[in-house]
């Protein structure tokens, strides 16, 4: 595969992850358990939407689409390359926080490694995004610990969230043929390296939170565009205006 | 903005000669434009009026997240989504500054939240109207934030220091909000026929509710005089409303839109626009809780509060555990 084709694929995977998670998180605006969380979640969602514009902008430059918006608003489900984890429903606040932690713990080392990418454009986006990801992980890790080791109810809710979401964590660090090609071209790290860092973070944080994974099942498919049934509804909501008024500018 | 019907509890405006020494010293400070600070002596009525006004204002920011938040997931471009997220986040931030300002008067944020959820504290009537199309997001920024700025700019000079300082920060952000709203309207009006129709429809629906944001006509606003004497209020409702109409009508014309009021006409004598009678029955009905979305708005806030209880309790439980471990280790 030509280098630019690989870069585009990598950019789609990174950008679709941040787009879909940003879309999910933004739904909390005005509905969070405390006012400070309304503000913090909006911040996280904003970071993700900002990162999406960079990644999908790069993907569009290397493809036939006009811009990042064409990729976000006019692709159908099978063309989205995000991992299944990020599209999981918000659930209660425990699910939202656990999903965030399981993503951030992967996202930060991934971006840190992408700063060394052989492709300058990828390295530049990673450089900008890594600072935000570090803050996201600090925040989500802190909440997992405090709520896991909090009241009986908060512990039970965090454990239930982990039970539901842990099977989706494995996809982030399980390489497919594209991941191997990225690594070979020096575009991205070996996922096994990220996997080691990821597991170490999960073990440390979940121990401190008195939580433990209860399954070894890994559910994957997102990177190949094989999404969950929820995914179509995310697109129906997000893409509605662009689809209802084709060709209009906003 | 956002405090439309604040009943002040003063007993009518007294002259300096009628006042006890404390009150007289207070009033002289207000008259001399010296800010009143939390630890200063203040009449009980002044304190109560401010608590009501600031908490109404804070609640409006919080409830105000809902109609716009409703469109974040459907914003038509990534840039619009980011701008709208930033705007709704600002509203939450304004709520936070304002709750803090009210707390300096001896009322806690939890108490204010309880009053809101119990239906005892009000918030601006404007947020009880639904956002039906994307153009409503433009209209809210342009008209609702525009009216808010008109109301809030004078509040920067409010006699109460913490409120005045909160308003200075808030006003800076509100002007960005208004610009983004007008920008949405400009895009729509320069777009397809359907988009322009969407823009006109939004103006039709938001015009009257926006004019009502300034509160009832001066003749019916019985508590204004005391609030003005206390330096809490600087301009009358009708003055501000007229100023808003004067600014907004040319903006609508520039967009190629028409305000939904046949009585909007330039009046050479008053150097301003005339406008028709507003339906104040509707205003009072919405304030009473009978607007199109009152029930939904309060239910959403109640649900956020109830669903978040375990989260808040869990964090407290963790803090207690940590404290006990610390003590055990010492």
XYZ file of C-alpha atoms in Angstrom:
580
model
C 0.000 0.000 0.000
C 1.331 3.428 -0.841
C 2.390 5.512 2.107
C -0.370 8.109 1.727
C -3.027 5.408 1.631
C -1.695 4.090 4.917
C -1.536 7.564 6.448
C -5.132 8.137 5.428
C -6.241 4.883 6.999
C -4.406 5.735 10.213
C -5.907 9.233 10.260
C -9.407 7.802 9.751
C -8.963 5.403 12.658
C -7.681 8.114 14.989
C -10.216 10.702 13.824
C -13.214 8.397 13.898
C -12.366 7.407 17.471
C -12.280 11.030 18.592
C -15.351 11.981 16.558
C -17.576 9.242 17.895
C -16.394 9.558 21.480
C -16.726 13.350 21.260
C -20.262 12.914 19.961
C -21.142 10.555 22.809
C -19.589 12.696 25.542
C -21.189 15.904 24.292
C -24.639 14.459 25.016
C -23.959 15.031 28.732
C -23.980 18.812 28.315
C -26.534 20.145 30.777
C -27.267 16.706 32.244
C -24.163 15.913 34.320
C -24.338 15.091 38.050
C -22.636 18.349 39.100
C -22.095 21.647 37.363
C -18.314 21.212 37.339
C -18.835 18.017 35.315
C -21.012 19.803 32.761
C -18.029 22.049 32.208
C -15.381 19.307 32.259
C -17.256 16.999 29.886
C -17.869 19.824 27.443
C -14.146 20.456 27.575
C -13.291 16.851 26.820
C -15.810 16.737 23.972
C -14.397 19.967 22.580
C -10.878 18.549 22.628
C -12.091 15.486 20.749
C -13.952 17.492 18.131
C -10.849 19.652 17.670
C -8.662 16.575 17.219
C -11.205 15.130 14.796
C -10.919 18.198 12.594
C -7.158 17.642 12.377
C -7.248 13.887 11.733
C -10.155 13.898 9.307
C -8.752 17.004 7.655
C -5.573 15.055 6.949
C -7.570 12.033 5.720
C -9.589 14.271 3.393
C -6.418 15.868 2.013
C -5.225 12.404 1.068
C -8.559 11.308 -0.387
C -11.259 12.589 -2.698
C -13.407 14.340 -0.079
C -13.502 18.129 0.163
C -12.854 18.330 3.873
C -13.227 16.780 7.305
C -16.957 17.564 7.313
C -17.534 15.433 4.223
C -15.959 12.512 6.061
C -17.839 13.114 9.295
C -21.260 13.822 7.841
C -21.480 11.948 4.561
C -19.965 8.514 5.128
C -22.131 5.530 5.969
C -21.508 3.212 8.904
C -19.334 0.663 7.118
C -16.760 3.334 6.227
C -16.198 4.403 9.858
C -13.037 2.907 11.381
C -13.444 3.696 15.085
C -13.100 0.992 17.714
C -16.282 -0.427 19.179
C -15.481 0.959 22.632
C -16.104 4.596 21.730
C -19.539 3.970 20.257
C -20.866 2.196 23.362
C -23.876 4.066 24.809
C -23.363 6.608 27.587
C -25.310 4.505 30.093
C -25.089 5.903 33.610
C -22.252 8.225 34.554
C -20.189 5.194 35.663
C -20.304 3.769 32.127
C -19.350 7.118 30.659
C -16.375 7.478 33.014
C -15.208 3.882 32.581
C -15.437 4.124 28.795
C -13.419 7.309 28.991
C -10.745 5.745 31.185
C -10.420 2.640 28.994
C -9.971 4.919 25.989
C -7.676 7.531 27.575
C -5.327 4.875 28.957
C -4.749 3.752 25.345
C -4.982 7.137 23.671
C -2.184 8.811 25.631
C 0.589 6.256 24.969
C -0.622 5.911 21.378
C -0.338 9.654 20.771
C 2.969 9.803 22.629
C 4.326 7.169 20.247
C 2.766 8.838 17.185
C 4.836 11.922 17.955
C 7.723 9.829 16.572
C 5.813 8.916 13.390
C 7.787 8.816 10.164
C 5.058 11.037 8.728
C 5.472 14.652 9.810
C 1.735 15.438 9.489
C 0.831 12.574 11.807
C 3.538 13.575 14.286
C 2.281 17.154 14.385
C -1.313 16.190 15.148
C -0.108 13.761 17.808
C 2.010 16.466 19.396
C -0.994 18.762 19.781
C -3.401 16.050 20.905
C -1.119 14.349 23.439
C -1.272 17.315 25.827
C -5.058 17.114 25.923
C -5.000 13.314 26.253
C -2.720 13.574 29.282
C -5.270 15.782 31.012
C -8.108 13.449 30.010
C -6.345 10.425 31.493
C -5.460 12.235 34.688
C -9.116 13.098 35.138
C -10.700 9.769 34.178
C -8.154 7.751 36.177
C -8.816 9.861 39.252
C -12.575 9.297 39.001
C -12.237 5.544 38.463
C -10.200 5.320 41.661
C -12.421 7.587 43.738
C -15.694 5.999 42.648
C -14.395 2.408 42.571
C -13.131 2.899 46.109
C -16.054 5.091 47.158
C -19.464 4.033 48.487
C -20.928 0.548 48.041
C -23.172 1.863 45.306
C -20.462 3.729 43.423
C -18.248 0.631 43.614
C -21.026 -1.601 42.293
C -21.783 0.796 39.444
C -18.146 1.107 38.426
C -17.698 -2.661 38.511
C -20.841 -3.127 36.393
C -19.491 -0.590 33.911
C -16.174 -2.422 33.767
C -17.970 -5.747 33.204
C -19.876 -4.256 30.256
C -17.013 -2.338 28.696
C -13.899 -4.395 29.328
C -14.545 -6.729 26.366
C -14.246 -3.690 24.075
C -10.868 -2.633 25.457
C -8.921 -5.414 23.731
C -9.613 -4.110 20.232
C -7.532 -1.005 20.905
C -4.335 -3.007 21.282
C -5.040 -6.020 19.029
C -3.298 -5.405 15.701
C -4.852 -6.184 12.333
C -3.058 -6.181 8.969
C -3.284 -2.381 8.713
C -1.828 -1.855 12.179
C 1.077 -4.081 11.180
C 1.571 -2.124 7.970
C 1.547 1.183 9.922
C 4.251 -0.142 12.216
C 6.320 -1.501 9.374
C 6.247 1.882 7.619
C 7.233 3.603 10.875
C 3.963 5.534 10.847
C 2.729 4.158 14.149
C 4.072 2.050 17.005
C 3.769 -1.720 17.306
C 0.435 -2.154 19.067
C 1.944 -4.785 21.354
C 4.162 -2.068 22.836
C 1.146 0.141 23.479
C -0.652 -2.941 24.821
C 1.990 -3.427 27.512
C 1.724 0.165 28.671
C -2.075 -0.072 28.514
C -2.241 -3.214 30.624
C 0.122 -1.722 33.187
C -2.067 1.374 33.557
C -5.246 -0.697 33.799
C -3.762 -2.987 36.427
C -2.456 -0.128 38.529
C -5.623 1.985 38.385
C -8.160 -0.833 38.705
C -6.270 -2.247 41.688
C -6.312 1.068 43.418
C -9.998 1.378 42.562
C -10.657 -2.104 44.033
C -12.147 -3.174 40.675
C -11.278 -6.189 38.575
C -12.027 -7.419 35.064
C -14.225 -10.506 35.133
C -13.836 -11.624 31.524
C -11.175 -12.237 28.916
C -13.556 -11.911 25.969
C -12.419 -9.458 23.290
C -15.015 -7.926 21.001
C -13.747 -6.260 17.893
C -14.700 -5.269 14.370
C -14.851 -1.470 14.442
C -11.545 -0.990 12.627
C -13.043 -3.000 9.750
C -16.264 -0.983 9.832
C -18.233 -3.731 11.545
C -20.032 -1.701 14.177
C -22.707 -2.343 16.781
C -26.385 -1.710 16.090
C -26.189 1.501 18.110
C -23.887 2.997 15.560
C -26.500 3.729 12.908
C -28.395 5.852 15.412
C -25.304 7.919 16.171
C -25.005 8.694 12.463
C -28.735 9.294 12.028
C -28.523 11.967 14.703
C -25.166 13.478 13.791
C -25.587 13.545 10.015
C -29.246 14.454 9.864
C -29.020 18.083 8.734
C -26.377 17.429 6.102
C -28.445 14.539 4.747
C -31.778 16.392 4.863
C -30.460 19.434 2.969
C -27.925 18.094 0.486
C -25.473 20.662 -0.823
C -26.430 23.400 1.662
C -23.677 25.222 3.522
C -24.009 26.027 7.211
C -30.274 39.115 32.008
C -32.410 36.464 33.013
C -34.008 37.980 36.080
C -37.383 39.152 34.891
C -39.575 39.421 37.892
C -37.509 39.958 40.965
C -39.682 41.052 43.828
C -37.581 43.292 45.997
C -38.542 43.178 49.654
C -37.900 46.809 50.525
C -40.814 48.758 51.919
C -40.725 51.514 49.337
C -37.904 53.943 48.862
C -36.954 55.891 51.988
C -35.216 59.235 52.028
C -31.789 59.508 53.690
C -33.370 61.411 56.600
C -35.738 58.537 57.341
C -32.917 55.999 57.568
C -31.126 54.662 60.652
C -27.360 55.460 60.686
C -26.252 52.043 59.283
C -28.701 52.192 56.452
C -27.888 55.783 55.717
C -24.156 55.025 55.535
C -24.959 52.129 53.194
C -27.153 54.273 50.941
C -24.545 57.025 50.803
C -21.974 54.483 49.644
C -24.335 53.253 46.934
C -25.014 56.839 45.876
C -21.270 57.499 45.737
C -20.856 54.383 43.487
C -18.706 52.621 46.086
C -19.181 48.860 45.796
C -20.853 46.977 48.622
C -18.806 43.929 49.603
C -19.957 40.702 51.339
C -18.835 41.713 54.843
C -20.309 45.221 54.688
C -23.544 46.032 56.478
C -26.523 45.892 54.124
C -30.297 46.112 54.554
C -31.940 42.696 54.749
C -34.159 43.612 51.778
C -31.088 44.413 49.679
C -29.550 41.044 50.520
C -32.767 39.147 49.761
C -33.365 40.979 46.505
C -29.841 40.216 45.366
C -30.070 36.541 46.336
C -33.260 36.246 44.301
C -31.890 38.095 41.325
C -28.486 36.391 41.223
C -29.916 32.936 41.781
C -32.545 33.477 39.057
C -29.761 34.552 36.813
C -27.633 31.508 37.711
C -30.549 29.108 37.248
C -31.218 30.665 33.855
C -27.694 29.883 32.767
C -28.052 26.289 33.948
C -31.475 25.672 32.428
C -30.308 27.643 29.390
C -27.875 24.838 28.572
C -30.803 22.599 27.667
C -32.445 24.174 24.592
C -29.095 24.698 22.901
C -27.525 21.497 24.183
C -30.400 19.815 22.374
C -28.653 20.648 19.060
C -25.032 19.790 19.845
C -25.400 16.255 18.528
C -27.011 17.555 15.315
C -24.811 20.582 14.603
C -24.252 20.521 10.841
C -20.449 20.874 10.719
C -17.568 20.069 13.038
C -16.849 23.768 13.450
C -20.459 24.557 14.389
C -20.444 21.647 16.821
C -17.275 22.939 18.480
C -18.613 26.507 18.706
C -21.913 25.361 20.167
C -20.163 23.124 22.697
C -17.962 26.024 23.734
C -20.984 28.255 24.075
C -22.990 25.838 26.195
C -19.893 25.288 28.305
C -19.662 29.042 28.831
C -23.262 29.073 30.091
C -22.365 26.452 32.686
C -19.339 28.549 33.637
C -21.541 31.630 34.035
C -23.828 29.616 36.272
C -20.838 28.731 38.391
C -19.599 32.341 38.811
C -23.113 33.461 39.651
C -23.734 30.739 42.222
C -20.437 31.775 43.800
C -21.540 35.415 43.832
C -24.845 34.428 45.490
C -22.984 32.284 48.035
C -21.252 35.421 49.329
C -24.723 36.477 50.530
C -25.094 33.426 52.747
C -27.002 30.941 50.612
C -25.443 27.669 49.415
C -25.508 26.287 45.894
C -27.342 23.179 47.142
C -30.046 25.371 48.722
C -30.446 27.299 45.478
C -30.640 24.046 43.498
C -33.318 22.731 45.837
C -35.344 25.898 45.338
C -35.067 25.576 41.577
C -36.124 21.925 41.564
C -38.982 22.610 43.960
C -40.276 25.242 41.541
C -39.763 27.992 44.158
C -36.988 29.804 42.295
C -37.551 31.137 38.811
C -35.405 31.211 35.715
C -35.845 33.214 32.539
C -39.075 32.470 30.673
C -37.174 32.338 27.382
C -35.749 28.879 28.089
C -39.207 27.375 28.197
C -39.506 27.651 24.436
C -38.383 24.738 22.268
C -35.519 24.708 19.750
C -37.147 23.147 16.703
C -34.661 23.755 13.889
C -30.990 24.621 13.481
C -32.027 28.229 12.812
C -33.223 28.406 16.417
C -29.603 28.074 17.502
C -28.823 31.117 15.372
C -31.853 33.017 16.655
C -31.020 32.273 20.285
C -27.475 33.565 19.885
C -28.591 36.634 18.003
C -31.755 37.585 19.928
C -31.574 35.885 23.323
C -27.900 36.540 23.928
C -28.380 39.970 22.377
C -31.132 40.783 24.886
C -28.991 39.297 27.646
C -26.120 41.618 26.797
C -28.454 44.602 26.771
C -29.578 43.651 30.278
C -26.189 42.676 31.590
C -23.996 45.532 30.459
C -25.576 47.877 33.045
C -25.311 45.132 35.687
C -21.536 45.443 35.447
C -22.092 48.668 37.416
C -24.314 46.980 40.019
C -23.662 48.217 43.556
C -22.864 44.720 44.846
C -19.181 44.009 44.173
C -19.198 40.218 43.560
C -22.195 40.433 41.198
C -20.708 43.353 39.332
C -17.393 41.522 38.862
C -19.121 38.313 37.724
C -21.037 40.354 35.159
C -17.858 41.872 33.758
C -16.514 38.378 32.978
C -19.839 37.173 31.648
C -20.377 40.118 29.313
C -17.112 39.441 27.507
C -18.269 35.947 26.622
C -21.828 36.919 25.762
C -20.727 39.159 22.933
C -18.991 36.175 21.324
C -22.235 34.235 21.734
C -24.251 36.877 19.985
C -21.802 37.052 17.091
C -21.854 33.290 16.568
C -25.653 33.355 16.523
C -25.796 36.156 13.995
C -23.182 34.344 11.926
C -25.429 31.258 11.782
C -28.302 33.496 10.630
C -26.133 35.119 7.948
C -25.127 31.726 6.579
C -28.757 30.599 6.486
C -29.983 33.799 4.852
C -27.302 33.562 2.175
C -28.149 29.898 1.618
C -30.965 28.012 -0.076
C -34.613 29.114 -0.047
C -35.321 26.422 2.537
C -32.561 27.727 4.793
C -33.825 31.284 4.536
C -37.331 30.138 5.357
C -35.925 28.335 8.382
C -34.284 31.591 9.492
C -37.490 33.642 9.082
C -39.491 31.027 10.955
C -37.020 31.140 13.842
C -37.227 34.949 13.991
C -41.027 34.684 13.990
C -40.997 32.377 16.981
C -38.226 34.008 19.062
C -39.004 37.703 18.511
C -41.729 38.147 21.092
C -40.216 35.878 23.769
C -36.922 37.791 23.356
C -38.641 41.159 23.878
C -40.282 39.766 26.997
C -36.912 38.928 28.483
C -36.713 42.511 29.729
C -39.638 41.891 32.048
C -43.103 43.460 32.279
C -43.808 47.053 31.187
C -42.534 49.694 33.607
C -46.031 50.527 34.844
C -46.513 46.937 36.045
C -43.048 46.497 37.477
C -43.746 47.628 41.022
C -40.389 46.862 42.586
C -38.150 48.651 40.165
C -37.879 51.896 42.128
C -36.312 50.308 45.192
C -33.916 48.192 43.079
C -32.847 51.326 41.269
C -32.296 53.235 44.521
C -30.132 50.353 45.734
C -28.039 50.409 42.587
C -29.082 46.849 41.683
C -30.988 47.944 38.641
C -29.804 50.775 36.419
C -32.393 51.065 33.652
C -36.110 50.445 33.386
C -37.460 47.412 31.530
C -39.023 49.501 28.772
C -35.873 51.558 28.234
C -33.828 48.425 27.655
C -36.507 46.826 25.502
C -36.622 49.915 23.270
C -32.854 49.918 22.961
C -32.929 46.265 21.947
C -35.606 46.841 19.291
C -33.628 49.778 17.917
C -30.549 47.616 17.500
C -32.265 44.490 16.277
C -34.566 45.790 13.552
C -31.690 46.977 11.311
C -29.895 43.670 11.929
C -32.983 41.802 10.713
C -33.170 44.057 7.657
C -29.530 43.339 6.867
C -30.362 39.636 6.898
C -33.362 40.222 4.656
C -35.736 39.081 7.404
C -38.856 40.771 8.746
C -39.789 40.998 12.439
C -43.193 39.337 12.936
C -44.885 42.551 14.003
C -46.675 44.851 11.511
C -46.315 47.744 13.963
C -42.537 47.812 13.723
C -41.930 51.204 12.095
C -39.309 53.900 12.388
C -40.557 56.797 14.510
C -38.739 59.966 13.579
C -39.875 61.840 16.714
C -38.515 59.364 19.209
C -35.601 58.384 16.958
C -36.463 54.753 17.526
C -38.695 51.966 16.279
C -42.274 51.597 17.406
C -43.424 48.063 18.055
C -46.723 46.405 18.820
C -48.247 45.329 22.108
C -46.755 42.122 23.478
C -48.920 39.273 24.728
C -48.242 39.576 28.452
C -50.742 36.856 29.267
C -48.424 34.438 27.548
C -45.495 35.797 29.569
C -47.271 35.289 32.880
C -48.469 31.843 31.850
C -44.891 30.803 31.007
C -43.643 32.228 34.322
C -46.358 30.259 36.115
C -45.039 27.065 34.588
C -47.382 26.713 31.635
C -44.950 27.372 28.788
C -44.225 24.818 26.077
C -41.171 23.308 27.821
C -41.361 24.241 31.524
C -42.104 20.685 32.513
C -39.361 19.169 30.338
C -36.741 21.646 31.549
C -37.361 21.024 35.233
C -37.630 17.290 34.694
C -34.256 17.277 32.939
C -32.641 19.169 35.816
C -34.344 16.930 38.369
C -33.146 13.817 36.537
C -29.556 15.093 36.355
C -29.680 15.790 40.095
C -31.276 12.448 41.036
C -29.120 10.371 38.698
C -26.040 12.092 40.023
C -26.707 11.390 43.685
C -24.669 8.176 43.809
C -21.789 9.973 42.080
C -21.721 12.807 44.607
C -22.120 10.374 47.527
C -19.405 8.090 46.141
C -16.920 10.943 46.007
C -17.755 11.944 49.577
C -17.355 8.338 50.725
C -13.942 8.177 49.090
C -12.868 11.437 50.714
C -13.884 10.059 54.137
C -11.985 6.810 53.529
C -8.903 8.736 52.525
C -9.128 10.894 55.638
C -9.476 7.817 57.878
C -6.490 6.152 56.235
C -4.476 9.276 56.742
C -5.385 9.402 60.414
C -4.657 5.693 60.856
C -1.222 6.185 59.328
C -0.328 9.050 61.665
